[in-house]
């Protein structure tokens, strides 16, 4: 009846769960759901199937910091890497990280829009900007078998309809 509109829709609620995967992998799983009990049960089941477990609130989040993240594709600018880095620092970046040709600029959450505007004013094309949980230290997994298991865990969590974001401390 709810699907046909005869009954008003259920309230959509945000959720954020903290979890551990194998090898000390720390996870923050966020999303929206109309049934927290169902979603929690499904996420617990996925974690159990891939050697993970749900953690108490606060037991994982201290390993992360909420930060603004701006991504710039250096191939879409007329600037050299050093010039892009200097511009980002002058705009208020707290940290920088290169992922191949993508420059990730990390800012305080409250400075995200100001840094973004400064970059745009300098004709820098921004690929994306968001507020993310950024790990303070990253986990390196050397074993291909463990890496495959972690990848399967991410795929299973990602396929769960209510999950919107998965943050981890896994090094790229």
XYZ file of C-alpha atoms in Angstrom:
172
model
C 0.000 0.000 0.000
C 2.853 2.390 0.783
C 4.287 1.843 -2.719
C 0.974 2.755 -4.359
C 0.631 5.936 -2.260
C -2.263 4.738 -0.107
C -0.124 5.022 3.028
C 2.170 7.984 3.568
C 5.880 7.236 3.191
C 8.125 6.280 6.054
C 10.561 8.767 7.491
C 13.993 8.585 5.903
C 16.762 8.660 8.494
C 20.514 9.099 8.237
C 22.761 6.460 9.747
C 26.442 6.155 10.461
C 27.971 2.879 11.613
C 31.529 2.197 12.650
C 33.095 -1.165 11.910
C 36.309 -3.126 11.637
C 37.313 -5.359 8.748
C 40.154 -7.854 8.599
C 43.753 -6.731 9.318
C 42.597 -3.774 11.428
C 40.715 -2.092 8.581
C 38.635 0.742 10.062
C 35.330 1.643 8.390
C 32.712 4.358 8.675
C 29.546 3.427 6.778
C 26.990 6.166 6.106
C 23.662 6.272 4.343
C 19.921 6.841 4.408
C 17.241 4.334 5.312
C 13.540 4.027 5.991
C 14.171 1.102 8.370
C 17.247 1.310 10.614
C 16.725 -2.180 12.061
C 16.687 -3.828 8.621
C 19.699 -1.846 7.435
C 21.691 -2.570 10.598
C 20.923 -6.277 10.280
C 21.992 -6.354 6.613
C 25.227 -4.462 7.305
C 26.069 -6.746 10.255
C 25.482 -9.747 8.000
C 27.775 -8.364 5.279
C 30.506 -7.590 7.813
C 30.269 -11.087 9.329
C 30.549 -12.699 5.882
C 33.834 -10.869 5.211
C 35.577 -11.185 8.605
C 34.356 -7.811 9.840
C 32.368 -6.688 12.823
C 30.341 -3.712 13.927
C 32.106 -1.479 16.450
C 30.858 0.744 19.255
C 30.220 4.386 18.404
C 33.463 6.327 18.764
C 35.756 3.302 18.604
C 36.612 3.920 14.921
C 35.775 7.575 14.289
C 38.727 8.788 16.374
C 40.958 7.327 13.625
C 39.423 9.779 11.127
C 39.003 13.520 10.836
C 36.115 15.289 9.090
C 37.675 17.440 6.357
C 36.809 19.279 3.196
C 38.244 17.570 0.103
C 38.636 19.246 -3.290
C 39.847 17.276 -6.315
C 41.558 18.985 -9.242
C 42.628 17.191 -12.433
C 46.003 18.711 -13.293
C 45.549 17.729 -16.947
C 42.582 20.117 -17.215
C 44.571 23.148 -16.078
C 47.298 25.218 -17.644
C 49.303 25.073 -14.430
C 52.290 23.002 -13.416
C 52.091 20.754 -10.351
C 54.157 23.122 -8.201
C 51.969 26.087 -9.214
C 48.785 24.163 -8.343
C 50.231 23.218 -4.979
C 51.235 26.826 -4.238
C 47.784 28.085 -5.238
C 46.122 25.524 -2.958
C 48.342 26.467 -0.027
C 47.699 30.179 -0.557
C 43.947 29.454 -0.744
C 44.037 27.826 2.707
C 44.746 24.145 2.120
C 45.818 22.220 5.208
C 47.236 19.285 3.266
C 47.764 18.090 -0.316
C 47.947 14.632 -1.849
C 48.554 13.529 -5.442
C 46.659 10.518 -6.822
C 48.247 10.154 -10.270
C 47.190 13.383 -12.051
C 44.555 14.345 -9.464
C 45.479 16.831 -6.748
C 43.441 16.321 -3.577
C 43.274 19.437 -1.427
C 42.330 18.954 2.224
C 40.811 21.828 4.182
C 39.047 22.483 7.443
C 35.330 21.850 6.929
C 34.501 25.508 7.535
C 37.059 26.638 4.904
C 35.929 24.315 2.087
C 33.813 26.868 0.205
C 36.406 29.653 0.553
C 39.208 27.451 -0.812
C 36.943 26.210 -3.597
C 36.002 29.781 -4.572
C 39.647 30.899 -4.575
C 40.547 28.034 -6.934
C 37.611 28.824 -9.223
C 38.571 32.527 -9.246
C 41.996 31.454 -10.573
C 40.251 29.485 -13.389
C 41.086 26.109 -11.871
C 38.546 23.435 -12.864
C 37.315 21.531 -9.824
C 36.418 17.878 -10.439
C 34.646 17.447 -7.112
C 34.360 18.817 -3.615
C 32.911 17.167 -0.545
C 33.137 16.785 3.194
C 34.638 13.390 3.982
C 36.018 11.308 6.810
C 39.774 11.271 6.101
C 41.946 8.694 7.923
C 44.688 10.098 10.118
C 46.868 7.064 9.411
C 46.481 4.629 6.546
C 46.563 0.837 6.590
C 48.817 -0.922 4.087
C 47.722 -4.425 3.074
C 50.473 -6.373 1.289
C 48.765 -9.734 0.929
C 46.851 -10.099 -2.360
C 44.490 -12.537 -0.632
C 43.652 -10.022 2.120
C 43.319 -7.223 -0.454
C 40.847 -9.332 -2.431
C 38.797 -10.046 0.701
C 38.699 -6.314 1.537
C 37.642 -5.494 -2.041
C 34.795 -8.027 -1.795
C 33.712 -6.440 1.508
C 33.617 -2.983 -0.149
C 31.623 -4.364 -3.094
C 29.105 -6.045 -0.788
C 28.644 -2.898 1.312
C 28.371 -0.761 -1.807
C 25.667 -3.024 -3.231
C 23.519 -2.547 -0.106
C 20.844 -0.064 -1.261
C 20.875 2.184 1.816
C 24.666 2.692 1.972
C 25.810 5.961 0.380
C 29.409 6.330 1.578
C 32.097 3.984 2.847
C 35.182 5.542 4.406
C 38.186 3.425 5.311
C 41.766 3.796 6.437
C 43.011 1.561 3.583
C 45.902 3.115 1.691
C 45.075 3.577 -2.013
